[in-house]
Amino acid sequence: MPSAIPRRARRRGPRRFTRRDLLVTGVLLGLPILLDLAVIWGPTLASVGLSFTSWDGIGDIEWVGGRNYHDLFTDYPPFWPAARNNLLWLAFLGLIATPFGLLLAVLLDRGVRFSRFYQSTLYMPVVLSLAIVGFIAQLILSRDQGALNAVLARDNPVDWLGDPDLNIWMILLAAGWRHTGYVMILYLAGLKSVDPSLKEAAAIDGAGARQTFFRVVLPTLRPVNVIVGVITVIEALRAFDIVYAVNQGRNGLELLSVLVTDNIIGEAARIGFGSAIAVVLLVVSLGFIVAYLVQEMRQGKVPGGDRETRRGKVPGKAQEKGEEERR
């Protein structure tokens, strides 16, 4: 009796890839990997190697060991102010701009009137580069022709961008204006995906709006928190164009990225020394990101209450009501 099973169904074992399949797979995977190695990891490893040398970009490369790092930490005055400004940048974006973006997302998620207009207005700075934001800051904060001093109409106008005690805060406000809209959109997307039944169960248990947010909604936003945290660290440590557009990163606006550019591309052309600064910036960035991700992964595995919240199991009155309905 002939078998009713089709010949194609009787075949067993893994499907063999044809030469065309292997070629397409190799092209689709190989080109991005090669591009990543050439653009990202190639220059990174080259910077690490050059940081132990003395080279002006033209002559011979001279091996100097750790002398660049020793000079950087002990005999290079702009380094520590730049490092302090980078940490201040990170603290401002992480502790002020990011929570403010979360607050705006929560308010818009509640369905206020003209929410579409507010979303578009608050997100508009994100489409601008930080260099453009820097030019806008100059138009507003310039000492002689700035809009802010024109509105204040003072006899002795304030030099918002020229005073080293003020300009870093003004630039931080401009950068935070752009960062807030980005964070708001990310959190708004996360809030739209929160299960409404969790909020209803918490309300039945007698939880207020604040308790519901911090104990139910915020734990479910952990994946968004990871993304926002990493983006905040990257934005703070790679900041360059906004301060360079204002005053080329000098007079109180020094950043590590500006020092890298000044030493590698500037008149000195100390490529080895500039590479050492770049390696320090790389290590600091990786340190913050790895520590943050490890902490988030550990928090994701504890405690039992969070797991119950994710599964929608909220004990108390909500559970009792569910049992009564089943009866």
CSV table of C-alpha atoms in Angstrom, one decimal:
chain,number,residue,atom,x,y,z
A,1,MET,CA,0.0,0.0,0.0
A,2,PRO,CA,1.6,3.2,-1.0
A,3,SER,CA,2.3,5.7,1.7
A,4,ALA,CA,-0.1,8.6,2.0
A,5,ILE,CA,2.7,10.8,3.5
A,6,PRO,CA,4.0,13.2,0.9
A,7,ARG,CA,7.6,12.8,-0.1
A,8,ARG,CA,8.5,16.2,1.2
A,9,ALA,CA,7.1,15.3,4.7
A,10,ARG,CA,9.2,12.1,4.9
A,11,ARG,CA,12.4,14.1,4.8
A,12,ARG,CA,14.2,14.2,8.0
A,13,GLY,CA,17.2,16.1,9.3
A,14,PRO,CA,18.2,19.7,9.0
A,15,ARG,CA,17.7,21.6,5.8
A,16,ARG,CA,20.9,22.0,3.9
A,17,PHE,CA,21.8,25.5,2.8
A,18,THR,CA,22.5,26.1,-0.9
A,19,ARG,CA,25.4,28.2,-2.1
A,20,ARG,CA,23.0,31.0,-2.7
A,21,ASP,CA,21.8,30.9,0.9
A,22,LEU,CA,25.3,30.9,2.2
A,23,LEU,CA,26.3,33.8,-0.1
A,24,VAL,CA,23.3,35.9,1.0
A,25,THR,CA,23.9,35.1,4.7
A,26,GLY,CA,27.5,35.9,4.4
A,27,VAL,CA,26.8,39.3,2.7
A,28,LEU,CA,24.0,40.3,5.1
A,29,LEU,CA,26.1,39.4,8.2
A,30,GLY,CA,29.6,40.0,6.9
A,31,LEU,CA,29.2,43.5,5.6
A,32,PRO,CA,27.8,45.0,8.9
A,33,ILE,CA,30.4,43.1,10.9
A,34,LEU,CA,33.2,44.4,8.7
A,35,LEU,CA,31.8,47.9,8.8
A,36,ASP,CA,31.6,47.8,12.6
A,37,LEU,CA,35.1,46.6,12.9
A,38,ALA,CA,36.4,49.2,10.5
A,39,VAL,CA,34.5,52.2,11.8
A,40,ILE,CA,34.2,51.4,15.6
A,41,TRP,CA,36.6,48.8,16.9
A,42,GLY,CA,39.4,49.5,14.5
A,43,PRO,CA,39.8,53.1,15.6
A,44,THR,CA,39.2,52.1,19.2
A,45,LEU,CA,42.0,49.6,19.3
A,46,ALA,CA,44.2,51.9,17.3
A,47,SER,CA,43.6,54.7,20.0
A,48,VAL,CA,44.5,52.3,22.8
A,49,GLY,CA,47.8,51.4,21.0
A,50,LEU,CA,48.6,55.0,20.1
A,51,SER,CA,48.0,56.1,23.7
A,52,PHE,CA,51.3,54.5,24.7
A,53,THR,CA,53.3,56.3,21.9
A,54,SER,CA,54.4,59.8,21.0
A,55,TRP,CA,53.4,60.7,17.4
A,56,ASP,CA,52.7,63.9,15.6
A,57,GLY,CA,51.0,62.1,12.7
A,58,ILE,CA,53.9,62.6,10.3
A,59,GLY,CA,57.1,61.4,11.8
A,60,ASP,CA,58.1,58.1,13.3
A,61,ILE,CA,56.0,56.6,16.1
A,62,GLU,CA,58.0,56.5,19.4
A,63,TRP,CA,57.0,54.1,22.2
A,64,VAL,CA,56.7,56.0,25.5
A,65,GLY,CA,54.8,53.5,27.7
A,66,GLY,CA,52.6,55.1,30.3
A,67,ARG,CA,54.2,58.6,30.1
A,68,ASN,CA,51.1,60.0,28.4
A,69,TYR,CA,48.8,58.9,31.2
A,70,HIS,CA,51.3,60.2,33.9
A,71,ASP,CA,51.4,63.6,32.2
A,72,LEU,CA,47.7,63.6,31.8
A,73,PHE,CA,46.9,63.1,35.4
A,74,THR,CA,49.8,65.2,36.9
A,75,ASP,CA,50.9,67.8,34.4
A,76,TYR,CA,47.9,68.8,32.2
A,77,PRO,CA,45.8,71.5,34.0
A,78,PRO,CA,42.7,71.3,31.7
A,79,PHE,CA,42.1,67.6,32.4
A,80,TRP,CA,40.6,67.8,35.8
A,81,PRO,CA,38.2,70.7,35.0
A,82,ALA,CA,37.1,68.8,31.9
A,83,ALA,CA,36.5,65.6,33.9
A,84,ARG,CA,34.5,67.6,36.5
A,85,ASN,CA,32.4,69.2,33.8
A,86,ASN,CA,31.7,65.8,32.3
A,87,LEU,CA,30.5,64.4,35.7
A,88,LEU,CA,28.5,67.6,36.2
A,89,TRP,CA,26.9,67.0,32.8
A,90,LEU,CA,26.0,63.4,33.7
A,91,ALA,CA,24.6,64.5,37.1
A,92,PHE,CA,22.4,67.2,35.5
A,93,LEU,CA,21.0,65.0,32.8
A,94,GLY,CA,20.5,62.0,35.1
A,95,LEU,CA,19.0,63.8,38.1
A,96,ILE,CA,17.2,66.7,36.6
A,97,ALA,CA,16.5,66.3,32.8
A,98,THR,CA,15.6,62.6,32.9
A,99,PRO,CA,13.2,62.8,35.8
A,100,PHE,CA,11.6,65.9,34.3
A,101,GLY,CA,11.1,64.0,31.0
A,102,LEU,CA,9.5,61.1,33.0
A,103,LEU,CA,7.1,63.6,34.7
A,104,LEU,CA,6.1,65.1,31.3
A,105,ALA,CA,5.5,61.5,30.0
A,106,VAL,CA,3.2,60.7,33.0
A,107,LEU,CA,1.2,63.9,32.5
A,108,LEU,CA,0.7,63.3,28.8
A,109,ASP,CA,-0.2,59.7,29.4
A,110,ARG,CA,-3.1,60.8,31.5
A,111,GLY,CA,-4.8,62.3,28.4
A,112,VAL,CA,-4.6,66.0,29.0
A,113,ARG,CA,-6.1,68.3,26.4
A,114,PHE,CA,-3.9,69.1,23.3
A,115,SER,CA,-1.6,66.2,24.2
A,116,ARG,CA,-0.6,65.8,20.6
A,117,PHE,CA,0.5,69.4,20.4
A,118,TYR,CA,2.5,69.1,23.6
A,119,GLN,CA,4.2,65.9,22.4
A,120,SER,CA,5.2,67.5,19.1
A,121,THR,CA,6.4,70.7,20.8
A,122,LEU,CA,8.4,68.9,23.4
A,123,TYR,CA,9.9,66.5,21.0
A,124,MET,CA,10.9,69.1,18.4
A,125,PRO,CA,14.3,69.9,20.0
A,126,VAL,CA,15.3,66.2,19.6
A,127,VAL,CA,15.4,66.5,15.8
A,128,LEU,CA,18.0,69.3,16.2
A,129,SER,CA,21.7,68.5,16.6
A,130,LEU,CA,23.5,69.8,19.6
A,131,ALA,CA,25.4,72.2,17.4
A,132,ILE,CA,22.2,73.8,16.3
A,133,VAL,CA,21.1,74.0,20.0
A,134,GLY,CA,24.3,75.7,20.7
A,135,PHE,CA,23.7,78.4,18.1
A,136,ILE,CA,20.1,78.9,19.5
A,137,ALA,CA,21.7,79.3,22.9
A,138,GLN,CA,23.9,82.0,21.5
A,139,LEU,CA,21.0,83.9,20.0
A,140,ILE,CA,19.2,83.8,23.4
A,141,LEU,CA,22.1,84.2,25.9
A,142,SER,CA,24.5,86.4,24.0
A,143,ARG,CA,25.7,89.4,26.1
A,144,ASP,CA,25.2,92.2,23.6
A,145,GLN,CA,22.6,90.9,21.2
A,146,GLY,CA,20.9,88.1,23.1
A,147,ALA,CA,17.2,87.9,23.5
A,148,LEU,CA,17.3,87.3,27.3
A,149,ASN,CA,19.3,90.4,28.1
A,150,ALA,CA,17.0,92.4,25.7
A,151,VAL,CA,14.0,91.2,27.7
A,152,LEU,CA,15.7,92.0,31.1
A,153,ALA,CA,16.8,95.4,29.8
A,154,ARG,CA,19.6,95.9,32.3
A,155,ASP,CA,22.1,98.6,32.2
A,156,ASN,CA,24.9,96.1,32.8
A,157,PRO,CA,23.9,93.0,30.8
A,158,VAL,CA,24.9,89.6,32.1
A,159,ASP,CA,27.5,87.7,30.1
A,160,TRP,CA,25.7,84.3,30.3
A,161,LEU,CA,28.1,82.5,28.0
A,162,GLY,CA,31.3,84.3,28.8
A,163,ASP,CA,31.3,84.1,32.6
A,164,PRO,CA,32.9,80.8,33.6
A,165,ASP,CA,30.7,80.6,36.7
A,166,LEU,CA,27.5,80.8,34.6
A,167,ASN,CA,28.1,79.4,31.1
A,168,ILE,CA,28.3,75.7,32.1
A,169,TRP,CA,24.8,76.0,33.7
A,170,MET,CA,23.4,77.8,30.7
A,171,ILE,CA,24.7,75.1,28.3
A,172,LEU,CA,23.4,72.4,30.6
A,173,LEU,CA,19.9,73.9,30.4
A,174,ALA,CA,20.2,74.0,26.6
A,175,ALA,CA,21.3,70.4,26.5
A,176,GLY,CA,18.7,69.3,29.0
A,177,TRP,CA,16.0,71.0,26.9
A,178,ARG,CA,16.9,68.5,24.1
A,179,HIS,CA,17.4,65.5,26.3
A,180,THR,CA,14.1,66.0,28.1
A,181,GLY,CA,12.1,65.5,24.9
A,182,TYR,CA,13.9,62.4,24.0
A,183,VAL,CA,13.3,60.8,27.4
A,184,MET,CA,9.7,61.9,27.4
A,185,ILE,CA,9.0,60.0,24.1
A,186,LEU,CA,10.7,56.8,25.4
A,187,TYR,CA,8.8,56.8,28.7
A,188,LEU,CA,5.6,57.7,27.0
A,189,ALA,CA,5.9,54.6,24.7
A,190,GLY,CA,6.6,52.5,27.8
A,191,LEU,CA,3.6,53.9,29.7
A,192,LYS,CA,1.3,53.0,26.8
A,193,SER,CA,2.4,49.3,27.1
A,194,VAL,CA,1.6,49.0,30.9
A,195,ASP,CA,-1.3,46.6,31.5
A,196,PRO,CA,-4.3,48.7,32.8
A,197,SER,CA,-5.5,45.8,34.9
A,198,LEU,CA,-2.4,46.3,37.2
A,199,LYS,CA,-3.5,49.9,37.9
A,200,GLU,CA,-7.1,48.8,38.5
A,201,ALA,CA,-6.0,46.1,40.9
A,202,ALA,CA,-3.8,48.5,42.8
A,203,ALA,CA,-6.8,51.0,43.0
A,204,ILE,CA,-9.0,48.2,44.4
A,205,ASP,CA,-6.4,47.6,47.0
A,206,GLY,CA,-6.7,51.2,48.1
A,207,ALA,CA,-3.4,52.5,46.6
A,208,GLY,CA,-3.2,56.1,45.7
A,209,ALA,CA,-1.9,57.5,42.4
A,210,ARG,CA,1.6,58.0,43.8
A,211,GLN,CA,1.7,54.4,45.3
A,212,THR,CA,0.4,52.9,42.1
A,213,PHE,CA,3.1,54.7,40.0
A,214,PHE,CA,6.1,53.8,42.2
A,215,ARG,CA,5.0,50.3,43.2
A,216,VAL,CA,3.2,49.1,40.1
A,217,VAL,CA,3.9,51.2,37.0
A,218,LEU,CA,7.6,52.1,37.5
A,219,PRO,CA,8.8,48.4,38.1
A,220,THR,CA,7.2,47.5,34.8
A,221,LEU,CA,9.2,50.2,33.1
A,222,ARG,CA,12.6,48.6,34.0
A,223,PRO,CA,13.5,47.9,30.3
A,224,VAL,CA,12.9,51.5,29.4
A,225,ASN,CA,14.9,52.6,32.5
A,226,VAL,CA,17.9,50.6,31.2
A,227,ILE,CA,17.6,52.2,27.8
A,228,VAL,CA,17.2,55.7,29.2
A,229,GLY,CA,20.1,55.2,31.6
A,230,VAL,CA,22.5,54.1,28.9
A,231,ILE,CA,21.5,56.9,26.6
A,232,THR,CA,21.9,59.4,29.4
A,233,VAL,CA,25.5,58.2,30.2
A,234,ILE,CA,26.4,58.3,26.5
A,235,GLU,CA,24.9,61.7,25.9
A,236,ALA,CA,26.8,63.1,28.9
A,237,LEU,CA,30.2,61.7,28.2
A,238,ARG,CA,30.2,62.2,24.4
A,239,ALA,CA,29.0,65.8,24.5
A,240,PHE,CA,31.1,68.0,22.2
A,241,ASP,CA,29.4,69.9,19.5
A,242,ILE,CA,27.3,72.3,21.7
A,243,VAL,CA,30.2,73.6,23.7
A,244,TYR,CA,32.4,73.8,20.6
A,245,ALA,CA,29.8,75.8,18.8
A,246,VAL,CA,29.6,78.3,21.6
A,247,ASN,CA,33.3,79.0,22.4
A,248,GLN,CA,35.2,76.0,21.2
A,249,GLY,CA,35.0,74.4,24.6
A,250,ARG,CA,37.1,76.9,26.5
A,251,ASN,CA,36.6,79.4,29.3
A,252,GLY,CA,34.7,77.1,31.7
A,253,LEU,CA,33.2,74.8,29.1
A,254,GLU,CA,36.1,72.3,28.8
A,255,LEU,CA,35.1,68.7,28.2
A,256,LEU,CA,37.2,65.5,27.7
A,257,SER,CA,35.9,65.2,24.1
A,258,VAL,CA,37.1,68.8,23.4
A,259,LEU,CA,40.6,68.0,24.8
A,260,VAL,CA,40.8,65.0,22.5
A,261,THR,CA,40.1,67.1,19.5
A,262,ASP,CA,42.5,69.9,20.6
A,263,ASN,CA,45.4,67.5,21.0
A,264,ILE,CA,44.8,65.4,17.9
A,265,ILE,CA,43.6,67.9,15.3
A,266,GLY,CA,45.0,71.1,16.8
A,267,GLU,CA,48.3,72.8,16.2
A,268,ALA,CA,50.2,70.6,18.7
A,269,ALA,CA,49.1,67.4,16.9
A,270,ARG,CA,49.9,65.2,19.9
A,271,ILE,CA,48.1,62.1,18.6
A,272,GLY,CA,49.5,59.8,21.3
A,273,PHE,CA,48.5,62.2,24.2
A,274,GLY,CA,45.1,62.8,22.6
A,275,SER,CA,44.5,59.1,22.3
A,276,ALA,CA,45.3,58.7,26.0
A,277,ILE,CA,42.5,61.1,26.8
A,278,ALA,CA,40.2,59.2,24.5
A,279,VAL,CA,41.0,55.9,26.2
A,280,VAL,CA,40.2,57.5,29.6
A,281,LEU,CA,36.9,58.7,28.3
A,282,LEU,CA,36.2,55.2,26.9
A,283,VAL,CA,37.0,53.5,30.2
A,284,VAL,CA,34.8,55.9,32.1
A,285,SER,CA,31.9,55.4,29.7
A,286,LEU,CA,32.1,51.6,29.8
A,287,GLY,CA,32.4,51.7,33.6
A,288,PHE,CA,29.2,53.6,34.0
A,289,ILE,CA,27.3,51.6,31.4
A,290,VAL,CA,28.4,48.1,32.7
A,291,ALA,CA,27.8,49.0,36.3
A,292,TYR,CA,24.3,50.3,35.5
A,293,LEU,CA,23.4,47.2,33.4
A,294,VAL,CA,24.7,44.8,36.0
A,295,GLN,CA,22.6,46.6,38.7
A,296,GLU,CA,19.5,46.5,36.6
A,297,MET,CA,20.0,42.8,35.8
A,298,ARG,CA,20.3,42.0,39.5
A,299,GLN,CA,17.2,44.0,40.4
A,300,GLY,CA,15.3,42.1,37.7
A,301,LYS,CA,15.9,38.8,39.4
A,302,VAL,CA,14.7,39.9,42.9
A,303,PRO,CA,12.4,40.4,44.8
A,304,GLY,CA,9.2,38.3,44.8
A,305,GLY,CA,7.0,41.3,44.9
A,306,ASP,CA,8.2,42.5,41.6
A,307,ARG,CA,7.6,39.1,40.0
A,308,GLU,CA,4.0,39.1,41.3
A,309,THR,CA,3.5,42.6,39.9
A,310,ARG,CA,4.7,41.5,36.4
A,311,ARG,CA,2.4,38.5,36.5
A,312,GLY,CA,-0.6,40.7,37.5
A,313,LYS,CA,-0.8,39.0,41.0
A,314,VAL,CA,-1.7,41.8,43.4
A,315,PRO,CA,-2.7,40.3,46.8
A,316,GLY,CA,-5.3,41.8,49.0
A,317,LYS,CA,-8.7,43.1,48.2
A,318,ALA,CA,-8.3,42.6,44.5
A,319,GLN,CA,-7.6,38.9,45.1
A,320,GLU,CA,-10.6,38.6,47.4
A,321,LYS,CA,-12.8,40.2,44.8
A,322,GLY,CA,-11.6,37.8,42.2
A,323,GLU,CA,-12.4,34.8,44.4
A,324,GLU,CA,-15.9,36.1,45.1
A,325,GLU,CA,-16.5,36.5,41.3
A,326,ARG,CA,-15.3,32.9,40.7
A,327,ARG,CA,-17.8,31.7,43.4
